[in-house]
Structure formats: C-alpha cells, structure tokens
C-alpha cells in the first residue's frame, strides 16, 4: 500500500483510476508467483529445441514453437518471412590428437564451417608465430601447406583473474598482470601484420594451402570458450578449449610435430527462408496502436543460447501469459517480436521496422530484453526527450524492492546497434533496452560453449516477467501515445552536432 499514496499524488484527480492500477499490479505479481511457466518454457526451448543458428532446421523449429505457444495463449501468431540464409546443420564434431599419443580433445566445428570428409582429415599441427612485419607473415604463409594451423593466442595461464588475485602473492599477481598485458599487446601487434582478424584469417590460410584451422577464444574462465562462425570456404575451422589447445600449442612450439584428426559432420542444406515470429493480441480500444515486446529468438550454437537470448524470449512469453489472464481487455495491441538473426546484425528486427511502416508509426513503446538472465536494473531513455516523464511515472507502480534497484538515465542516448531496440530507435520509435545484472555474462555465457539451461536464475527471470507485464499494461492504458521528441545530441570532437543514428539496415541474404 505504500506506493498507493504516491500513485494518488501523481494522478491527482484520477485517484480511482490509480487504485485500479494498483489492483492490477497486485494481480500481475500474484499470477507470476502462483503459476509461473518459465521453467517449462525454458526446458522446451533450450533443452528440447536447442541452439538456434539462423537458417538452421532448429531455428525453424523454434519459430514454429513460438507460434504454437502464443496461439495457445489466444494470440494471433505467425512466422513472417523477410529473407533467406545459408542453411547449415551442425553434426557431430570430433577432435583427436593422434601423435605423439592418442587423446580426445574438447573441440567443435565453428558454425558454418565446411564439413570434413566422412572419416575426417589428419595432419600435422603448427602454431602461428608472432610476426614482426607483413613480409614476416607472407613468408610464413608459404610454410602452412598441408598443415592444420593454430591461430589463437595461447594464454600464459588458464586460471581466472579472480583465482590469481585470491591465491597469488601480491607480487605474483602483479607480475602475472604485467606478463598478460604484454602478451596481448604483442599478439595484437602481430595480428595487425596479417591484415586479417581471427575470423577472416582462416580464408587466407585456406588460400595458402592449409588443410584445417584451430582457434581457441578463451573468456578467461577455465573451460569456457566463445564459438562463432567460420569464414573459410573449403577447409574446416574448429574451436578447441584452452586446456587442450595449450597442449597442442606447446608441443608444436617444442618441435614435437603433433598430429590431429578433425572430423566434422555438418550438413549444407542449401538456403532457407528467414523469419520473425510475431504474436499479436489485438487492442480492444485502440487496435491500431502497439506496445511491442521484443526479444531475439536466434542464437550462436556453441551451446544452447540459454541466456542469449532464450531468457528474453521466455520473459516476454510469461509476461503475455500473465497479462492474458489478468488483463484480457488490453486497450492497445500487444505485439511480441521474436526476431530471427539478431546475431548477424539485428536483421530480423530491422526488417520488421522496414516492412511495417503502418505499425511503426503507431508504436507506443518497445521493451527489449537481451543481456542475460539477471534482474532488470538499468533503463535508459534512448535519447527521447520526454522518456523521463512517462517511464519514471510507470516505474512507480513496480513492487518497491524491484523499483529501488532500477537505475534510470534520462534522456540517455540513442542506441547504435547493441540489440534490437536500436532498430526501432533509429526510426525515431521510443524503444528501450531493459538491462540486467551481469551474472558474469561476458565471461560465462555470452556466445560461449556454456550458455546452457543451468545458468538461468529463474527467480530473476520471474522478476523481469513481472516488470515487463506491468510496464506493458501501463503503456497500453496510457491515455495518448507518448512523445517521440528527440534530444538535441551533443557536439562531437570536431565541434559538429552529432546525428541521430540511422545506419542500420536489414541484411536479407547470407551472400553465400
Ligand atoms: Zn543477444
């Protein structure tokens, strides 16, 4: 009841109205606590369907699952095609050291990596050295023919920083930090002479006659590695975890000439259509005005995309489930966008905005969630001048302990592409990222081999579903569409006014 007084104050003459809102908020919280479906949604999406790489058969299954679930909630749901993409299906991956002894290694094909022959390829492994110049790199390139090349830096320690800090002497920790920084600087300097990045280097090696590439993209926690996509055309590119990678690297450096067999049974399935999964619950008073719940459905496929971004998807689904039950008379249309292909450049959401000017011009607000499993603690105004007025007012209705933790920054700055709300902001639509506490997102789950169901903190996801449901309800009830006025952006280094970002464009084909 504490916040009732505040609500009455804010609404002044609309006291009864405010009281109804309080009652609705209470119902939302009760429904979320009594009948949560989050664990069921998570199991179905993350464990049963699994990773959702754009163009893959599993991505299609995920789209169909979303449509089925929202239809069951009484929404009008559909998959909307907006382009096509190379269709690649992950198979089994095996990495085996065959010389100087047999050892299975922890490794996997990168997404979109060419497959190997059925029985794999076997070759000597060489470690890419440090280069002092471009010509250094060019002459080394002549030596890689027929070899499998290790292209990642081999870190000096496989222990986490926290572990070092806790257990090393002060002097030992400082020494480690300085060696670590040194190594990184040297490695980056050397990479600059290759004229490539770790993603494009395999193609240069392929052209020089290498038969395979192994990378290792350690996140600074034991066992955890990032798994992106391969840009080679013919030779396989694998990721091997730091521990096994280091083994190969040291052997290569000692002149042992280790040998490895790479076996990757992925399938090329041509191209498949790309979709956004859209669900709508028509507004009962203003069906042509929209409150948009946004979360990308696709993921990288090193694990199962649990916190990037199944948690965002199930948060929106649970929020809608709650609202269907306690707020069936939604005034505006609630539209859920589960975008395809965020990971390749916000392609699904920007295609949606491009393809639906009639919806875009009548959007009240967009709530986007895409940074892990943690509870929402930061909301910025995305550069909309009046965002302060309506978001602050709406936040007053959250349960006090949720609200007290949320830091706001108004008017904030327009997003330049971190996640899907940027696709809307760039068209001048009030769209906001709901940012979470980290749970070490960057090192544990973001695009890693460990982004799995067990990393979800369900109580925090439940809190987010409540927050989204309340904010969505209030945005539906708001008497008029909120202001779209933009701030005057700051001055850049040259003294010119900055320009509102408009560079996002949907990529509708993979170009392969
Ligand atoms: Zn994401």
Coordinates of C-alpha atoms and ligand atoms in Angstrom, one line a residue:
X1 CA 0.0 0.0 0.0
X2 CA 3.0 2.3 0.3
X3 CA 3.0 3.2 -3.3
X4 CA -0.7 3.9 -3.4
X5 CA -0.2 7.3 -1.8
X6 CA 2.4 8.1 -4.4
X7 CA 0.2 7.0 -7.2
X8 CA -2.7 9.1 -5.9
X9 CA -0.3 12.1 -5.7
X10 CA 0.9 11.6 -9.3
X11 CA -2.5 11.2 -10.7
X12 CA -4.1 13.8 -8.6
X13 CA -7.6 13.9 -9.9
X14 CA -7.6 10.3 -11.2
X15 CA -7.5 8.7 -7.8
X16 CA -9.9 5.9 -8.5
X17 CA -8.1 5.1 -11.8
X18 CA -4.8 4.9 -9.9
X19 CA -6.3 2.5 -7.4
X20 CA -7.5 0.2 -10.2
X21 CA -3.9 0.2 -11.5
X22 CA -2.6 -0.8 -8.1
X23 CA -5.0 -3.7 -8.0
X24 CA -3.9 -4.8 -11.5
X25 CA -0.3 -4.7 -10.4
X26 CA -1.1 -6.9 -7.4
X27 CA -2.9 -9.4 -9.7
X28 CA 0.1 -9.5 -12.0
X29 CA 2.5 -10.3 -9.2
X30 CA 0.2 -12.9 -7.8
X31 CA -0.2 -14.7 -11.1
X32 CA 3.5 -14.6 -11.7
X33 CA 4.2 -16.2 -8.4
X34 CA 1.4 -18.7 -8.3
X35 CA 1.6 -20.1 -11.8
X36 CA 5.0 -19.5 -13.4
X37 CA 5.6 -21.3 -16.6
X38 CA 9.1 -20.1 -17.0
X39 CA 10.8 -23.4 -16.3
X40 CA 8.6 -25.3 -18.7
X41 CA 9.2 -22.7 -21.5
X42 CA 12.9 -22.9 -20.8
X43 CA 13.0 -26.7 -21.0
X44 CA 11.1 -26.8 -24.2
X45 CA 13.1 -24.1 -26.0
X46 CA 16.6 -24.6 -24.6
X47 CA 16.8 -28.3 -23.9
X48 CA 14.4 -29.8 -26.5
X49 CA 15.0 -27.5 -29.4
X50 CA 18.5 -26.3 -28.5
X51 CA 20.6 -23.8 -30.3
X52 CA 19.0 -21.5 -32.9
X53 CA 21.5 -20.6 -35.6
X54 CA 20.0 -18.5 -38.3
X55 CA 18.9 -20.7 -41.3
X56 CA 19.2 -24.0 -39.4
X57 CA 16.4 -26.6 -39.0
X58 CA 16.4 -25.9 -35.3
X59 CA 15.8 -22.2 -35.9
X60 CA 12.7 -23.2 -37.9
X61 CA 11.6 -25.5 -35.0
X62 CA 11.9 -22.6 -32.6
X63 CA 9.9 -20.3 -34.8
X64 CA 7.1 -22.9 -35.0
X65 CA 7.3 -23.4 -31.2
X66 CA 6.8 -19.7 -30.6
X67 CA 3.8 -19.6 -32.9
X68 CA 2.3 -22.6 -31.2
X69 CA 2.8 -21.3 -27.7
X70 CA 1.3 -17.8 -28.4
X71 CA -1.6 -19.4 -30.3
X72 CA -2.4 -21.4 -27.2
X73 CA -2.3 -18.1 -25.2
X74 CA -5.0 -16.8 -27.5
X75 CA -2.8 -14.5 -29.6
X76 CA -2.7 -14.3 -33.3
X77 CA 0.7 -15.7 -34.1
X78 CA 2.6 -16.0 -37.4
X79 CA 6.0 -16.5 -38.9
X80 CA 6.8 -13.6 -41.2
X81 CA 9.4 -14.3 -43.9
X82 CA 11.8 -11.4 -44.5
X83 CA 14.7 -13.0 -46.4
X84 CA 16.8 -16.2 -46.8
X85 CA 20.0 -17.5 -45.4
X86 CA 22.5 -20.3 -45.9
X87 CA 21.1 -23.4 -44.2
X88 CA 23.8 -25.3 -42.2
X89 CA 23.1 -28.0 -39.7
X90 CA 25.6 -29.0 -37.0
X91 CA 26.6 -32.6 -36.9
X92 CA 29.0 -34.5 -34.6
X93 CA 32.4 -33.0 -34.1
X94 CA 35.5 -34.9 -33.1
X95 CA 38.9 -33.6 -32.4
X96 CA 41.6 -36.2 -31.7
X97 CA 45.3 -35.8 -31.1
X98 CA 46.8 -38.8 -32.9
X99 CA 50.5 -38.1 -32.3
X100 CA 52.6 -38.3 -30.0
X101 CA 49.7 -40.1 -28.2
X102 CA 46.0 -40.6 -28.6
X103 CA 43.8 -38.1 -26.8
X104 CA 40.3 -36.9 -27.4
X105 CA 40.3 -33.1 -27.3
X106 CA 37.4 -30.8 -26.3
X107 CA 36.6 -29.1 -29.6
X108 CA 33.9 -28.4 -32.1
X109 CA 33.3 -27.1 -35.6
X110 CA 32.6 -23.4 -35.8
X111 CA 29.2 -22.5 -37.1
X112 CA 29.0 -22.6 -41.0
X113 CA 32.5 -24.3 -41.1
X114 CA 32.9 -26.5 -44.1
X115 CA 32.4 -30.2 -43.2
X116 CA 35.3 -32.6 -43.4
X117 CA 35.5 -35.9 -45.3
X118 CA 33.4 -38.5 -43.5
X119 CA 36.4 -40.0 -41.8
X120 CA 37.9 -36.6 -41.1
X121 CA 41.3 -35.1 -42.0
X122 CA 44.5 -35.8 -40.2
X123 CA 47.6 -33.6 -40.4
X124 CA 50.5 -32.1 -38.5
X125 CA 49.6 -29.1 -36.3
X126 CA 51.6 -25.9 -36.5
X127 CA 51.3 -22.9 -34.2
X128 CA 51.2 -19.4 -35.8
X129 CA 54.2 -17.5 -34.5
X130 CA 54.5 -13.8 -33.7
X131 CA 55.2 -11.6 -36.7
X132 CA 57.3 -8.5 -36.8
X133 CA 56.2 -7.3 -40.2
X134 CA 53.9 -8.0 -43.1
X135 CA 56.7 -9.7 -45.0
X136 CA 57.3 -11.9 -42.0
X137 CA 53.7 -13.1 -42.2
X138 CA 53.9 -13.5 -46.0
X139 CA 56.9 -15.8 -45.8
X140 CA 55.5 -17.8 -43.0
X141 CA 52.3 -18.3 -45.1
X142 CA 54.4 -20.3 -47.6
X143 CA 55.0 -23.0 -44.8
X144 CA 51.4 -23.9 -44.0
X145 CA 50.6 -26.1 -46.9
X146 CA 49.1 -29.4 -45.8
X147 CA 49.1 -28.3 -42.2
X148 CA 46.4 -27.7 -39.5
X149 CA 47.2 -24.2 -38.1
X150 CA 46.6 -23.0 -34.6
X151 CA 45.6 -19.3 -34.9
X152 CA 44.6 -18.3 -31.4
X153 CA 46.8 -16.8 -28.7
X154 CA 47.8 -19.4 -26.1
X155 CA 47.4 -17.5 -22.8
X156 CA 50.1 -17.8 -20.2
X157 CA 47.7 -19.1 -17.5
X158 CA 44.4 -21.0 -17.7
X159 CA 43.3 -19.7 -14.3
X160 CA 40.8 -16.9 -13.8
X161 CA 41.9 -13.5 -12.7
X162 CA 39.9 -13.9 -9.5
X163 CA 41.8 -17.1 -8.8
X164 CA 45.1 -15.3 -9.3
X165 CA 44.1 -12.4 -7.1
X166 CA 42.9 -14.7 -4.3
X167 CA 45.8 -17.1 -4.2
X168 CA 48.9 -15.5 -5.6
X169 CA 51.2 -13.2 -3.6
X170 CA 50.7 -9.5 -4.3
X171 CA 53.9 -9.5 -6.2
X172 CA 53.0 -12.7 -8.1
X173 CA 49.6 -11.2 -9.1
X174 CA 51.2 -8.0 -10.3
X175 CA 53.8 -9.9 -12.3
X176 CA 51.1 -12.1 -13.9
X177 CA 49.1 -9.0 -14.9
X178 CA 52.0 -7.4 -16.5
X179 CA 53.0 -10.5 -18.4
X180 CA 49.4 -11.0 -19.5
X181 CA 49.1 -7.4 -20.8
X182 CA 52.5 -7.8 -22.6
X183 CA 51.5 -10.9 -24.3
X184 CA 48.2 -9.5 -25.5
X185 CA 49.9 -6.3 -26.8
X186 CA 52.5 -8.4 -28.7
X187 CA 49.8 -10.7 -30.1
X188 CA 47.6 -7.9 -31.3
X189 CA 50.6 -6.2 -32.9
X190 CA 51.5 -9.4 -34.7
X191 CA 47.9 -9.9 -35.9
X192 CA 47.9 -6.5 -37.4
X193 CA 50.6 -7.6 -39.8
X194 CA 48.4 -10.4 -41.1
X195 CA 45.8 -7.9 -42.5
X196 CA 43.1 -10.2 -41.1
X197 CA 41.1 -10.8 -38.0
X198 CA 40.7 -14.1 -36.2
X199 CA 37.5 -14.5 -38.2
X200 CA 39.0 -13.8 -41.7
X201 CA 42.4 -15.3 -41.2
X202 CA 41.3 -18.9 -42.0
X203 CA 40.4 -17.8 -45.5
X204 CA 44.0 -16.5 -46.0
X205 CA 45.3 -19.8 -44.7
X206 CA 43.0 -21.8 -46.9
X207 CA 44.3 -19.9 -49.9
X208 CA 47.9 -20.7 -48.8
X209 CA 47.1 -24.4 -48.8
X210 CA 46.4 -25.2 -45.1
X211 CA 44.1 -28.1 -44.6
X212 CA 42.4 -27.0 -41.4
X213 CA 42.4 -24.3 -38.7
X214 CA 42.0 -24.5 -35.0
X215 CA 41.2 -21.4 -32.9
X216 CA 40.7 -21.0 -29.2
X217 CA 38.8 -18.0 -27.9
X218 CA 39.2 -18.2 -24.2
X219 CA 36.9 -16.0 -22.0
X220 CA 39.4 -16.1 -19.0
X221 CA 37.5 -18.7 -17.1
X222 CA 38.6 -22.4 -17.2
X223 CA 36.8 -24.5 -19.8
X224 CA 34.9 -21.6 -21.3
X225 CA 35.4 -20.5 -24.9
X226 CA 33.5 -18.5 -27.4
X227 CA 32.2 -20.2 -30.5
X228 CA 31.3 -18.0 -33.5
X229 CA 31.3 -18.8 -37.3
X230 CA 33.9 -19.8 -39.8
X231 CA 34.6 -17.6 -42.9
X232 CA 36.6 -20.2 -44.8
X233 CA 35.2 -21.7 -48.0
X234 CA 36.7 -25.2 -48.1
X235 CA 38.8 -26.0 -45.1
X236 CA 37.2 -26.8 -41.7
X237 CA 37.6 -24.4 -38.8
X238 CA 37.4 -25.8 -35.3
X239 CA 37.4 -24.3 -31.8
X240 CA 39.4 -26.2 -29.1
X241 CA 39.1 -25.3 -25.4
X242 CA 42.1 -23.5 -23.9
X243 CA 43.3 -26.6 -21.9
X244 CA 43.7 -28.9 -24.9
X245 CA 44.7 -26.0 -27.2
X246 CA 47.6 -25.2 -24.9
X247 CA 48.7 -28.8 -25.0
X248 CA 48.9 -28.8 -28.9
X249 CA 50.5 -25.3 -28.9
X250 CA 53.3 -26.2 -26.5
X251 CA 54.0 -29.5 -28.4
X252 CA 54.2 -27.6 -31.7
X253 CA 56.5 -24.9 -30.2
X254 CA 58.8 -27.7 -28.9
X255 CA 59.1 -29.2 -32.4
X256 CA 57.2 -32.4 -31.5
X257 CA 55.1 -32.0 -34.6
X258 CA 51.8 -33.2 -33.0
X259 CA 49.1 -34.6 -35.3
X260 CA 45.4 -34.1 -35.0
X261 CA 42.4 -35.6 -36.7
X262 CA 39.4 -33.3 -37.3
X263 CA 36.1 -34.8 -38.0
X264 CA 33.0 -32.5 -38.6
X265 CA 29.8 -34.0 -40.0
X266 CA 27.8 -30.8 -40.5
X267 CA 25.3 -30.6 -43.4
X268 CA 24.8 -28.0 -46.1
X269 CA 21.1 -27.7 -46.8
X270 CA 21.1 -25.0 -49.4
X271 CA 19.2 -21.9 -48.3
X272 CA 16.2 -21.5 -46.1
X273 CA 13.8 -18.6 -45.5
X274 CA 14.4 -16.4 -42.5
X275 CA 11.5 -15.3 -40.3
X276 CA 10.4 -13.2 -37.4
X277 CA 7.8 -14.8 -35.1
X278 CA 5.1 -12.3 -34.4
X279 CA 2.3 -12.6 -31.9
X280 CA -0.5 -10.0 -31.5
X281 CA -3.2 -9.6 -29.0
X282 CA -5.5 -7.0 -30.6
X283 CA -6.3 -3.9 -28.6
X284 CA -9.9 -3.7 -27.5
X285 CA -10.0 0.1 -27.7
X286 CA -7.1 1.1 -29.9
X287 CA -6.2 -1.9 -32.1
X288 CA -4.0 0.1 -34.4
X289 CA -1.7 1.3 -31.7
X290 CA 1.0 -1.1 -30.4
X291 CA 3.0 -1.9 -27.3
X292 CA 5.9 -4.1 -28.6
X293 CA 7.7 -6.8 -26.5
X294 CA 11.0 -7.6 -28.2
X295 CA 13.5 -10.4 -27.8
X296 CA 15.6 -12.2 -30.4
X297 CA 15.0 -15.8 -30.9
X298 CA 18.2 -16.8 -32.7
X299 CA 21.5 -17.7 -31.0
X300 CA 25.0 -18.8 -31.7
X301 CA 25.3 -22.6 -31.5
X302 CA 28.3 -23.4 -29.3
X303 CA 25.8 -24.2 -26.5
X304 CA 22.0 -23.7 -26.4
X305 CA 21.6 -19.9 -26.2
X306 CA 20.0 -20.0 -22.8
X307 CA 20.9 -16.5 -21.6
X308 CA 21.4 -15.1 -25.1
X309 CA 18.6 -15.0 -25.6
X310 CA 16.1 -17.7 -24.5
X311 CA 15.7 -15.8 -21.3
X312 CA 14.5 -12.8 -23.1
X313 CA 12.1 -14.9 -25.2
X314 CA 10.5 -16.7 -22.2
X315 CA 10.3 -13.4 -20.2
X316 CA 8.1 -11.9 -22.9
X317 CA 6.1 -15.1 -23.2
X318 CA 5.5 -15.3 -19.5
X319 CA 4.6 -11.6 -19.4
X320 CA 2.0 -12.2 -22.1
X321 CA 0.7 -15.3 -20.3
X322 CA 0.2 -13.3 -17.2
X323 CA -1.5 -10.4 -19.0
X324 CA -3.9 -12.7 -20.9
X325 CA -5.1 -13.9 -17.5
X326 CA -5.3 -10.7 -15.6
X327 CA -5.7 -8.1 -18.3
X328 CA -7.7 -9.6 -21.1
X329 CA -9.2 -6.2 -22.1
X330 CA -5.9 -4.7 -23.3
X331 CA -6.6 -1.3 -24.7
X332 CA -3.8 -1.2 -27.2
X333 CA -2.5 -4.1 -29.3
X334 CA 0.3 -6.1 -27.6
X335 CA 2.7 -7.2 -30.3
X336 CA 5.6 -9.7 -29.5
X337 CA 8.5 -9.7 -31.8
X338 CA 10.8 -12.8 -31.6
X339 CA 13.4 -11.8 -34.1
X340 CA 15.4 -14.0 -36.4
X341 CA 19.1 -13.3 -36.9
X342 CA 19.9 -10.7 -34.3
X343 CA 23.4 -12.1 -34.0
X344 CA 24.3 -11.3 -37.7
X345 CA 23.4 -7.7 -37.2
X346 CA 19.8 -7.1 -35.9
X347 CA 18.5 -8.3 -39.2
X348 CA 15.1 -9.6 -38.1
X349 CA 14.1 -6.5 -36.1
X350 CA 15.3 -4.0 -38.7
X351 CA 13.4 -5.9 -41.5
X352 CA 10.3 -5.8 -39.4
X353 CA 10.5 -2.0 -39.0
X354 CA 11.3 -1.6 -42.7
X355 CA 8.4 -3.8 -43.8
X356 CA 5.7 -2.4 -41.5
X357 CA 5.6 1.4 -41.7
X358 CA 1.9 1.3 -40.7
X359 CA 2.8 -0.4 -37.4
X360 CA 6.0 1.5 -36.8
X361 CA 4.2 4.9 -36.9
X362 CA 1.7 3.8 -34.2
X363 CA 4.0 2.1 -31.7
X364 CA 3.6 3.4 -28.2
X365 CA 6.8 1.9 -26.8
X366 CA 9.1 -1.1 -27.4
X367 CA 10.5 -3.1 -24.4
X368 CA 13.6 -5.2 -25.5
X369 CA 15.4 -7.7 -23.3
X370 CA 18.7 -9.3 -24.4
X371 CA 21.5 -9.3 -21.9
X372 CA 21.3 -12.4 -19.8
X373 CA 19.4 -14.0 -17.0
X374 CA 19.8 -11.2 -14.4
X375 CA 17.1 -9.0 -13.0
X376 CA 16.4 -5.7 -14.7
X377 CA 18.3 -2.9 -13.0
X378 CA 19.0 -0.2 -15.7
X379 CA 16.7 1.6 -18.1
X380 CA 17.9 4.5 -20.3
X381 CA 15.8 6.9 -22.2
X382 CA 17.4 6.2 -25.6
X383 CA 17.6 9.9 -26.4
X384 CA 13.9 10.6 -26.2
X385 CA 13.4 13.9 -24.6
X386 CA 10.2 13.1 -22.7
X387 CA 11.1 9.5 -21.8
X388 CA 11.8 10.8 -18.3
X389 CA 8.2 11.7 -17.8
X390 CA 6.4 8.5 -18.7
X391 CA 8.9 5.9 -17.8
X392 CA 9.6 7.4 -14.4
X393 CA 5.8 7.5 -13.8
X394 CA 5.3 3.9 -14.9
X395 CA 8.2 2.7 -12.8
X396 CA 6.4 4.0 -9.7
X397 CA 4.0 1.1 -10.0
X398 CA 6.6 -1.7 -9.7
X399 CA 6.9 -3.5 -6.4
X400 CA 9.1 -1.3 -4.2
X401 CA 12.0 -3.7 -4.0
X402 CA 12.2 -4.1 -7.8
X403 CA 11.9 -0.4 -8.3
X404 CA 14.5 0.6 -5.8
X405 CA 17.2 -1.3 -7.7
X406 CA 16.5 0.2 -11.1
X407 CA 18.8 3.0 -12.1
X408 CA 17.5 5.2 -14.8
X409 CA 19.4 7.5 -17.1
X410 CA 17.3 10.1 -18.9
X411 CA 17.2 11.3 -21.6
X412 CA 20.1 8.8 -22.4
X413 CA 21.5 8.4 -25.9
X414 CA 20.1 6.6 -29.0
X415 CA 21.4 3.0 -29.4
X416 CA 23.8 2.4 -32.2
X417 CA 23.2 -1.4 -32.6
X418 CA 23.8 -3.4 -29.4
X419 CA 20.5 -5.1 -29.6
X420 CA 17.1 -5.0 -31.3
X421 CA 15.7 -1.9 -29.7
X422 CA 18.2 0.0 -31.8
X423 CA 16.3 -1.0 -35.0
X424 CA 13.3 0.9 -33.7
X425 CA 15.2 3.9 -32.1
X426 CA 16.9 4.5 -35.4
X427 CA 13.4 5.2 -36.9
X428 CA 12.5 7.5 -34.1
X429 CA 10.3 5.0 -32.2
X430 CA 10.6 5.0 -28.4
X431 CA 12.3 1.7 -27.7
X432 CA 14.2 0.8 -24.6
X433 CA 16.6 -1.9 -23.6
X434 CA 15.9 -3.4 -20.2
X435 CA 19.3 -4.1 -18.9
X436 CA 20.1 -6.8 -16.3
X437 CA 22.6 -7.6 -13.6
X438 CA 25.5 -9.4 -15.2
X439 CA 25.9 -12.8 -13.6
X440 CA 29.3 -12.6 -15.3
X441 CA 27.5 -12.7 -18.7
X442 CA 30.6 -11.6 -20.7
X443 CA 32.8 -14.4 -19.4
X444 CA 30.4 -17.2 -18.6
X445 CA 27.6 -17.4 -21.2
X446 CA 27.8 -14.7 -23.9
X447 CA 28.4 -16.7 -27.2
X448 CA 30.2 -19.4 -25.2
X449 CA 30.1 -23.2 -25.0
X450 CA 28.5 -22.9 -21.6
X451 CA 25.3 -20.9 -22.3
X452 CA 23.1 -23.6 -21.0
X453 CA 19.9 -24.1 -19.0
X454 CA 21.6 -24.5 -15.7
X455 CA 22.9 -20.9 -15.9
X456 CA 19.3 -19.4 -15.7
X457 CA 18.4 -17.8 -12.4
X458 CA 14.6 -18.3 -12.6
X459 CA 13.7 -16.0 -9.7
X460 CA 15.3 -13.1 -11.5
X461 CA 13.7 -14.0 -14.9
X462 CA 10.3 -14.1 -13.0
X463 CA 11.0 -10.6 -11.6
X464 CA 11.6 -9.5 -15.2
X465 CA 8.4 -11.0 -16.5
X466 CA 6.6 -9.1 -13.7
X467 CA 8.3 -5.9 -14.7
X468 CA 7.6 -6.3 -18.4
X469 CA 3.9 -7.2 -17.7
X470 CA 3.4 -4.1 -15.5
X471 CA 5.2 -1.7 -17.9
X472 CA 3.2 -3.2 -20.9
X473 CA -0.1 -2.9 -19.0
X474 CA 0.7 0.8 -18.2
X475 CA 1.8 1.6 -21.8
X476 CA -1.5 0.0 -23.0
X477 CA -3.5 2.2 -20.6
X478 CA -1.7 5.5 -21.1
X479 CA -4.3 7.9 -22.5
X480 CA -2.3 9.1 -25.5
X481 CA 0.7 7.9 -27.5
X482 CA 3.9 9.2 -25.8
X483 CA 6.1 11.9 -27.2
X484 CA 8.7 11.0 -29.8
X485 CA 10.6 14.2 -29.4
X486 CA 14.4 13.6 -29.7
X487 CA 17.0 15.4 -27.7
X488 CA 19.5 17.7 -29.3
X489 CA 22.5 15.4 -29.5
X490 CA 25.9 16.5 -28.0
X491 CA 28.7 18.1 -30.0
X492 CA 31.3 15.7 -31.4
X493 CA 35.1 16.1 -31.3
X494 CA 35.1 18.4 -34.3
X495 CA 32.5 20.7 -32.8
X496 CA 29.7 19.5 -35.0
X497 CA 26.3 18.3 -33.6
X498 CA 26.1 14.5 -33.6
X499 CA 23.5 13.0 -35.9
X500 CA 20.7 10.6 -34.8
X501 CA 21.9 7.1 -35.9
X502 CA 20.1 5.7 -39.0
X503 CA 22.7 3.3 -40.4
X504 CA 21.0 0.0 -39.5
X505 CA 19.7 -1.9 -42.5
X506 CA 18.4 -5.4 -42.6
X507 CA 20.7 -7.9 -44.3
X508 CA 18.3 -10.3 -46.0
X509 CA 20.6 -12.8 -47.5
X510 CA 23.7 -14.5 -46.2
X511 CA 25.5 -13.9 -49.5
X512 CA 26.8 -17.5 -49.7
Ligands
LIG1 ZN1 21.5 -11.5 -27.7

